[in-house]
Amino acid sequence: MPEITSLADGQENVVWNARIPDGGQASRLPLHVKAGTYLAGKLIDPAAGATLDLIDAEGRHLRRLASEKTGQLAFYLLVPEGAAYLAAMGPSSGLAIEISRNLVPDQPRQESNSSSFLSPRMAALSQTLAEGGSTTTFWEEAARSGTPLVEQGKDGEPVITFLYRGAADGVRILGAPSSDHDPMMRLGQSDVWYRSYSVPPDTRLSYRLAPDVPAVPGSFWERRVAILATAQEDPLNRHPWPEDGIDVYARKSKLELPEAPAQPYVAERQDVAKGTLEEFTFTSLTLENSRKITLYRPADFDPADPLTLLLVTFDGKAYQTDIPVPVILDNMQADRALPQTAAILISNPDMETRSRELPGNPEFARVVAQEILPEALSRLGLTASPERTVLAGSSFGGIASTRTALAYPEVFGNVISLSGSYWWSPAGTPVTDQEYTARQVADAPRAPVRVFLTAGLFESGQKSSPDILSTNRHLRTVMKAKGYDVRLREYAASHDYLYWRGALSDGLEALFPDHGTHD
């Protein structure tokens, strides 16, 4: 691919080799593209601390596009007015950014009105507009109360209503109480876009609103990820997550109803002794790649303590940010909810590799059990027993935790699977065996592994295809029939790190209720 010095309309499949000047200044790629252009790209093999931002001609920050720290390397962008440069920061050796899509997409208008309302407030506003009134008072009230609106429905269940003001061509919800990127409806010809749901009173979810999502050509996946080009926090929601996100695109919005289960360990506390982190690079000749491994040692770590627990997780970057494992373990040990616990956090080289390795790659499972774990244990100075070792993950990491533990029960005796993707099956699997993992469990001898499964009530899909909720329920049933110590906890949630961060500690407490601390 040729190196480029500026990006012009229509350039695709090109690489910008960003040479980072001394002194920490950003290397800039001028954007000679129209406002409304859709760009898709990624950082290639970035070193620690590398970031990619969108800035204006004066160097003012507009948007964080990619960051090595969070593991978010791919980016999708609808170029706004005033955008002038891509600004790359990283080590002095530089880094590469590949631009794979560069086009001006269509913007089909989303006409979506409704004459029936779950929300009493939306029904009243519709009547106001029909009588010649305006939306001014409604928006003033929404700004004061915050969004989503929460009301009581006719059946007594809460009704939540997402709101967005003034989109031109439509709004989609990323993280709605469904399994899809639900479109919002426009109220008549007003500036109100909305969508209402009846939900359980213990609902917890995070979401973003995506106005005017570009309609891009390409595969199903290319069209689907285009929502990330405009997805941003809800401007009227008062609960951003994470609170320190650098811009509106780096933050989600939280909804936690009063009966949502407690998450007592996720907030950092100043009065709690902090563990330490060590990172090293693991290179696999078998997998032909390298990845970061992070080791967590609790405060006053004693590797000779026979009661020590070991937590091993996939998606190591996310399990330090979205799910703050070090903070959770610090707090659980301080509250004596766990004995001394160490952790090994296994990161992915990139998202494409994650999709190839985690769901069902036997070579990856072998490398984890027979190569990564022994090296990490050696560095920790720890001898781990399978009975006190937990393998945990979410989504593809959830199915990987179960499948790896079942393949190597002499290493991993416990599993925490958060919204595991048990709908997955290898290419060519017969339609009658699409729930591949459940079939393998049914056909194999029982392994000495205890399993804690979770799934979100909103993770139900279309009737014609398996979904996370139904496949977790089925796996639980199959494992129980085989005699496994297995439990499934369901949450009023979506496919969401916001619920997973609490479910992780729920799983640890469920697996080790009598943890044997030194009283």
XYZ file of C-alpha atoms in Angstrom:
519
model
C 0.000 0.000 0.000
C 1.370 3.457 -0.839
C 2.234 5.920 1.899
C 0.079 9.065 1.784
C 0.806 12.616 2.926
C -2.796 13.827 2.776
C -6.129 12.093 2.415
C -8.257 13.081 -0.570
C -11.797 12.150 -1.573
C -12.146 8.523 -2.586
C -8.781 7.180 -1.433
C -9.198 3.687 0.001
C -6.922 0.847 1.119
C -4.041 3.205 1.825
C -1.691 3.397 4.799
C -0.506 6.556 6.472
C 2.837 5.981 8.184
C 2.727 8.554 10.962
C 6.186 9.715 12.046
C 5.824 11.113 15.539
C 8.043 14.185 16.046
C 10.221 14.534 19.130
C 8.682 16.477 21.988
C 5.406 14.581 22.010
C 3.704 16.579 19.243
C 1.183 14.846 17.030
C 1.828 13.832 13.454
C -1.000 15.207 11.297
C -2.648 13.876 8.169
C -4.516 16.658 6.298
C -8.073 15.747 5.346
C -9.051 16.985 1.913
C -12.447 15.305 2.017
C -15.974 16.669 2.031
C -17.946 17.044 5.248
C -20.222 14.015 5.451
C -17.555 11.653 4.116
C -17.527 8.233 5.775
C -14.108 6.962 6.807
C -13.298 3.527 8.200
C -9.837 2.474 9.277
C -7.656 1.139 12.074
C -4.374 1.527 13.890
C -1.949 -1.165 12.781
C 0.094 -2.880 15.513
C 0.268 0.207 17.736
C 2.826 0.534 20.532
C 1.816 1.366 24.091
C 0.007 4.686 24.425
C -0.750 5.232 20.729
C -3.854 7.294 19.951
C -5.593 8.703 16.890
C -7.728 11.854 17.144
C -9.761 14.082 14.837
C -8.858 17.780 15.183
C -9.757 21.075 13.522
C -7.440 23.519 11.737
C -6.453 25.169 15.042
C -5.567 21.822 16.605
C -8.662 21.633 18.816
C -9.829 18.156 19.744
C -13.006 16.957 18.026
C -13.034 13.218 18.629
C -10.912 10.319 19.879
C -10.949 7.728 17.089
C -8.685 4.963 18.351
C -6.561 4.203 21.400
C -4.105 1.423 22.196
C -4.845 1.885 25.904
C -8.468 0.790 25.540
C -7.835 -1.685 22.728
C -10.228 0.229 20.443
C -8.124 0.195 17.272
C -10.784 0.300 14.526
C -12.638 3.543 13.851
C -15.704 4.646 11.886
C -16.247 8.342 11.230
C -18.695 10.639 9.492
C -16.449 13.659 8.897
C -18.027 16.798 10.435
C -17.725 20.401 9.278
C -14.447 21.915 10.418
C -12.483 18.668 10.623
C -9.003 19.265 9.246
C -6.601 16.546 10.374
C -6.143 13.073 11.746
C -3.653 13.485 14.590
C -1.549 10.478 15.599
C 0.306 10.263 18.900
C 2.637 7.450 19.823
C 6.237 6.373 20.261
C 8.975 8.126 18.317
C 9.262 5.181 15.948
C 5.837 6.053 14.597
C 2.775 4.010 13.781
C 0.641 3.106 10.791
C -3.000 3.914 10.138
C -4.877 2.085 7.395
C -7.827 3.819 5.697
C -10.016 1.078 4.229
C -13.224 2.997 3.359
C -13.552 6.561 2.068
C -16.891 7.439 0.509
C -19.841 9.793 0.639
C -22.784 7.575 1.704
C -26.469 7.984 1.041
C -28.688 9.449 3.756
C -32.131 7.907 3.226
C -34.766 9.659 5.296
C -36.238 7.522 8.061
C -39.957 8.166 8.171
C -41.200 6.493 11.331
C -44.319 7.735 13.060
C -46.661 5.985 15.450
C -50.182 6.601 16.685
C -49.923 4.288 19.726
C -47.860 5.051 22.804
C -46.494 3.021 25.718
C -45.511 6.305 27.339
C -48.276 8.483 28.844
C -46.014 11.517 28.431
C -45.559 10.904 24.702
C -49.312 10.410 24.260
C -49.914 13.756 25.963
C -47.287 15.479 23.792
C -48.880 14.034 20.665
C -52.200 15.520 21.739
C -50.530 18.875 22.410
C -49.060 18.928 18.911
C -52.386 17.914 17.368
C -53.939 20.951 19.055
C -51.343 23.295 17.576
C -48.913 23.385 20.513
C -45.115 23.162 20.431
C -42.416 20.936 21.935
C -40.666 23.750 23.833
C -42.107 22.971 27.287
C -41.551 19.238 26.734
C -37.846 19.708 26.038
C -37.460 22.029 29.026
C -38.980 19.347 31.263
C -36.786 16.632 29.716
C -33.669 18.723 30.348
C -34.643 19.177 34.008
C -35.566 15.528 34.676
C -32.930 13.887 32.484
C -33.384 11.042 30.028
C -34.555 8.414 29.324
C -37.985 9.259 30.673
C -39.109 6.729 33.280
C -42.849 6.275 33.858
C -45.233 3.629 35.111
C -46.994 1.681 32.382
C -50.540 0.357 32.367
C -49.393 -3.031 33.698
C -47.420 -1.442 36.533
C -44.043 -2.165 34.917
C -41.668 0.750 34.256
C -41.776 2.327 30.810
C -38.586 3.989 29.593
C -38.550 6.395 26.653
C -35.378 7.349 24.799
C -35.394 10.843 23.307
C -33.364 12.764 20.732
C -33.947 16.273 19.437
C -33.651 17.472 15.890
C -32.061 14.690 13.825
C -32.460 15.166 10.097
C -32.914 11.608 8.876
C -33.388 9.312 11.846
C -31.820 8.040 15.072
C -30.801 4.556 16.158
C -30.229 3.246 19.680
C -27.059 1.290 20.359
C -27.736 -0.651 23.564
C -31.534 -0.609 23.585
C -33.505 -3.300 25.494
C -33.419 -5.486 22.396
C -30.934 -7.369 20.298
C -30.805 -4.837 17.480
C -29.953 -1.233 16.623
C -33.527 -0.090 17.088
C -34.693 2.954 15.114
C -36.408 5.745 17.002
C -39.716 7.146 15.778
C -40.395 10.724 14.839
C -43.388 12.346 16.533
C -45.331 13.773 13.622
C -43.239 16.450 11.899
C -41.790 17.732 15.172
C -38.191 17.755 16.378
C -38.896 14.813 18.745
C -37.455 11.393 18.041
C -38.423 8.748 20.591
C -38.800 5.049 21.367
C -40.433 3.478 24.424
C -39.996 0.079 26.081
C -41.680 -1.737 28.951
C -38.861 -3.118 31.117
C -38.378 -4.916 34.458
C -37.849 -2.697 37.532
C -34.284 -4.031 37.998
C -33.070 -2.934 34.542
C -29.488 -1.752 34.107
C -28.035 -0.834 30.726
C -25.682 1.520 28.943
C -26.486 2.949 25.547
C -25.595 5.502 22.895
C -27.734 7.398 20.412
C -26.696 7.529 16.762
C -28.312 10.322 14.736
C -28.322 10.164 10.947
C -26.396 6.900 10.599
C -24.777 6.787 7.140
C -26.154 4.234 4.711
C -22.955 2.658 3.403
C -22.662 -0.005 0.697
C -20.948 -3.290 1.407
C -21.457 -6.402 3.498
C -23.946 -6.816 6.325
C -21.163 -6.208 8.851
C -19.874 -3.091 7.046
C -23.379 -1.637 7.046
C -23.961 -2.594 10.687
C -20.780 -1.050 12.145
C -21.547 2.248 10.397
C -23.669 3.085 13.461
C -20.369 3.731 15.274
C -19.707 6.679 12.976
C -22.266 8.809 14.849
C -23.004 6.894 18.080
C -22.556 9.175 21.110
C -23.763 9.735 24.647
C -27.347 10.930 25.192
C -27.028 14.726 25.576
C -29.843 14.857 28.174
C -28.735 11.863 30.242
C -27.038 12.857 33.499
C -25.084 9.638 33.991
C -22.185 9.318 31.508
C -19.999 6.220 31.462
C -17.100 6.401 31.747
C -17.280 9.820 33.350
C -13.773 10.727 32.167
C -14.393 9.860 28.492
C -12.516 12.405 26.402
C -15.527 13.404 24.254
C -19.191 12.572 23.649
C -18.257 9.708 21.306
C -16.049 8.108 23.978
C -18.862 8.042 26.542
C -22.043 6.019 26.876
C -25.072 6.883 28.976
C -26.309 4.778 31.884
C -29.815 3.791 32.932
C -30.061 2.031 36.304
C -33.550 1.588 37.723
C -33.962 1.526 41.522
C -34.163 -2.264 41.802
C -31.046 -2.945 39.688
C -28.745 -5.360 41.565
C -26.015 -3.801 43.674
C -22.484 -3.544 42.284
C -20.576 -2.891 45.515
C -17.062 -3.528 44.224
C -16.707 -1.553 40.977
C -15.866 1.898 42.370
C -12.310 2.635 43.415
C -11.947 3.351 47.142
C -9.201 5.445 48.672
C -9.072 3.459 51.923
C -8.394 0.099 50.248
C -4.911 -1.355 49.737
C -4.099 -1.476 46.039
C -2.616 -4.385 44.168
C 0.092 -3.982 41.538
C 0.142 -4.651 37.798
C 2.889 -6.098 35.619
C 2.650 -6.366 31.832
C 4.670 -8.549 29.509
C 4.471 -9.554 25.869
C 3.769 -13.183 25.034
C 4.721 -14.380 21.547
C 3.271 -17.639 20.246
C 4.992 -19.521 17.442
C 1.892 -21.720 17.140
C -0.533 -18.817 16.719
C 2.031 -16.634 14.900
C 1.185 -13.534 16.924
C 1.971 -11.602 20.091
C -0.246 -10.211 22.811
C -0.048 -8.346 26.097
C -0.484 -10.284 29.331
C -1.191 -8.323 32.520
C -0.527 -9.793 35.950
C -2.349 -8.534 39.039
C -0.802 -9.135 42.446
C -2.878 -8.169 45.487
C -1.402 -6.005 48.199
C 0.983 -7.938 50.498
C 0.905 -10.841 48.083
C 2.013 -14.170 49.558
C 2.324 -16.734 46.748
C 2.760 -19.519 49.317
C -0.743 -19.056 50.746
C -2.602 -22.308 49.875
C -5.987 -20.550 49.879
C -5.003 -18.200 47.039
C -7.482 -17.923 44.167
C -6.385 -17.294 40.595
C -8.640 -15.426 38.150
C -7.755 -15.683 34.453
C -9.683 -13.541 31.968
C -9.830 -13.028 28.241
C -10.122 -9.520 26.682
C -7.453 -8.229 29.045
C -7.680 -4.580 27.940
C -11.425 -4.395 28.548
C -11.011 -6.210 31.872
C -8.914 -3.319 33.137
C -11.197 -0.516 31.908
C -14.843 -1.452 31.244
C -14.584 -4.191 33.878
C -12.012 -2.857 36.370
C -10.698 -6.218 37.586
C -7.890 -4.759 39.734
C -10.355 -2.454 41.519
C -12.931 -5.234 41.943
C -10.375 -7.625 43.421
C -8.902 -4.933 45.685
C -12.364 -4.196 47.091
C -13.508 -7.815 47.410
C -10.390 -8.767 49.330
C -10.643 -5.676 51.546
C -14.251 -6.660 52.395
C -13.151 -10.284 52.946
C -15.529 -11.427 50.218
C -12.574 -13.320 48.714
C -9.337 -14.752 50.024
C -6.069 -13.585 48.521
C -6.645 -13.487 44.746
C -4.217 -12.988 41.879
C -5.196 -12.461 38.252
C -3.905 -13.021 34.723
C -5.520 -10.819 32.051
C -5.004 -12.052 28.472
C -5.388 -9.413 25.745
C -6.090 -9.880 22.032
C -3.670 -8.857 19.264
C -6.643 -7.239 17.480
C -10.394 -7.731 17.023
C -10.043 -9.882 13.901
C -7.768 -12.268 15.784
C -10.199 -12.274 18.716
C -13.025 -13.440 16.458
C -10.825 -16.178 15.035
C -9.335 -17.444 18.318
C -11.884 -17.158 21.093
C -15.056 -19.008 20.027
C -13.637 -22.397 19.142
C -9.940 -22.528 18.255
C -8.389 -25.615 19.909
C -4.838 -24.403 19.284
C -5.580 -21.143 21.077
C -7.084 -23.039 24.020
C -3.971 -25.212 24.194
C -1.677 -22.163 24.120
C -3.656 -20.558 26.950
C -3.572 -23.671 29.136
C -0.088 -24.983 28.362
C 1.957 -21.907 27.465
C 0.477 -18.613 28.684
C -0.641 -19.905 32.075
C 2.677 -21.582 33.021
C 4.703 -18.500 32.071
C 2.359 -16.189 33.987
C 2.407 -18.450 37.046
C 6.193 -18.524 36.959
C 6.316 -14.741 36.973
C 3.814 -14.662 39.849
C 5.767 -17.299 41.743
C 2.460 -19.088 42.234
C 1.385 -22.719 42.132
C -2.305 -22.902 41.206
C -4.714 -25.784 41.658
C -7.634 -26.226 39.231
C -10.107 -26.141 42.144
C -9.031 -22.566 42.937
C -8.500 -21.337 39.368
C -11.276 -19.471 37.534
C -11.363 -18.801 33.781
C -13.671 -15.913 32.903
C -14.811 -14.005 29.845
C -17.714 -12.255 28.170
C -19.393 -12.789 24.790
C -16.821 -14.712 22.670
C -14.706 -14.719 25.838
C -17.576 -16.437 27.639
C -17.767 -19.343 25.223
C -13.952 -19.497 25.213
C -13.873 -19.780 29.007
C -16.261 -22.750 28.977
C -14.739 -24.554 26.026
C -11.151 -24.080 27.257
C -11.975 -25.268 30.775
C -13.796 -28.345 29.467
C -10.788 -29.150 27.288
C -8.302 -28.608 30.154
C -10.103 -29.336 33.447
C -6.767 -30.272 35.011
C -5.904 -26.545 34.717
C -9.203 -24.669 35.021
C -11.732 -26.004 37.531
C -14.114 -23.022 37.479
C -15.769 -20.918 34.773
C -17.487 -17.524 34.789
C -19.194 -17.018 31.426
C -20.804 -13.585 30.982
C -23.284 -13.547 28.073
C -21.378 -16.364 26.397
C -21.937 -16.634 22.646
C -23.229 -20.208 22.635
C -25.050 -19.560 19.380
C -21.639 -19.944 17.685
C -20.764 -22.995 15.637
C -17.932 -23.759 13.180
C -18.544 -23.261 9.493
C -20.249 -26.284 8.003
C -22.012 -27.363 11.211
C -25.369 -29.025 10.370
C -28.422 -26.906 11.096
C -29.585 -29.476 13.636
C -26.401 -28.965 15.703
C -26.069 -25.170 15.628
C -25.763 -25.074 19.425
C -22.370 -26.657 19.032
C -21.056 -26.327 22.580
C -24.192 -27.802 24.131
C -23.929 -30.763 21.756
C -20.297 -31.350 22.708
C -21.177 -31.214 26.405
C -23.968 -33.733 25.872
C -21.703 -36.138 23.981
C -18.629 -35.972 26.259
C -18.003 -37.363 29.747
C -18.610 -34.872 32.564
C -15.505 -32.852 33.439
C -14.710 -31.692 37.023
C -15.592 -28.072 36.254
C -18.008 -25.740 38.050
C -19.771 -23.190 35.833
C -21.432 -19.824 36.506
C -23.362 -18.589 33.463
C -25.051 -15.228 32.983
C -27.281 -13.820 30.268
C -29.268 -10.626 29.751
C -33.040 -10.745 29.428
C -32.668 -8.307 26.522
C -30.264 -10.649 24.690
C -33.056 -12.470 22.913
C -32.976 -12.501 19.131
C -35.220 -13.366 16.261
C -37.244 -16.584 16.483
C -35.501 -17.980 13.413
C -31.998 -17.931 14.922
C -30.430 -18.845 18.277
C -29.652 -16.008 20.658
C -27.553 -15.554 23.771
C -30.397 -15.856 26.277
C -31.933 -19.032 24.851
C -28.600 -20.750 24.172
C -27.370 -20.060 27.714
C -30.602 -21.514 29.080
C -30.192 -24.581 26.894
C -26.541 -25.065 27.882
C -27.505 -24.811 31.555
C -30.152 -27.520 31.039
C -27.727 -29.820 29.218
C -24.999 -29.364 31.826
C -27.409 -30.052 34.681
C -28.514 -33.249 32.949
C -24.852 -34.291 32.736
C -24.376 -33.690 36.458
C -22.399 -30.442 36.312
C -22.377 -27.941 39.170
C -23.811 -25.171 37.007
C -26.019 -22.172 37.626
C -27.422 -19.471 35.360
C -28.188 -15.970 36.588
C -30.264 -13.734 34.342
C -30.090 -9.944 34.500
C -32.432 -7.283 33.119
C -29.681 -6.112 30.798
C -28.329 -6.147 27.263
C -24.961 -7.335 25.891
C -23.223 -4.842 28.091
C -20.045 -4.342 30.108
C -22.105 -2.271 32.550
C -23.837 -5.394 33.845
C -20.832 -7.685 33.317
C -18.685 -5.685 35.748
C -21.111 -6.526 38.568
C -21.786 -10.055 37.332
C -18.095 -10.916 37.555
C -18.044 -10.406 41.321
C -21.434 -12.168 41.584
C -19.843 -15.176 39.908
C -16.808 -15.174 42.180
C -19.026 -15.051 45.270
C -21.279 -17.804 43.906
C -18.347 -20.114 43.151
C -16.607 -19.469 46.471
C -19.301 -18.768 49.077
C -17.155 -20.330 51.823
C -13.871 -18.958 50.674
C -11.805 -19.846 53.709
C -10.367 -16.466 54.671
C -8.209 -16.368 57.787
C -10.635 -15.353 60.556
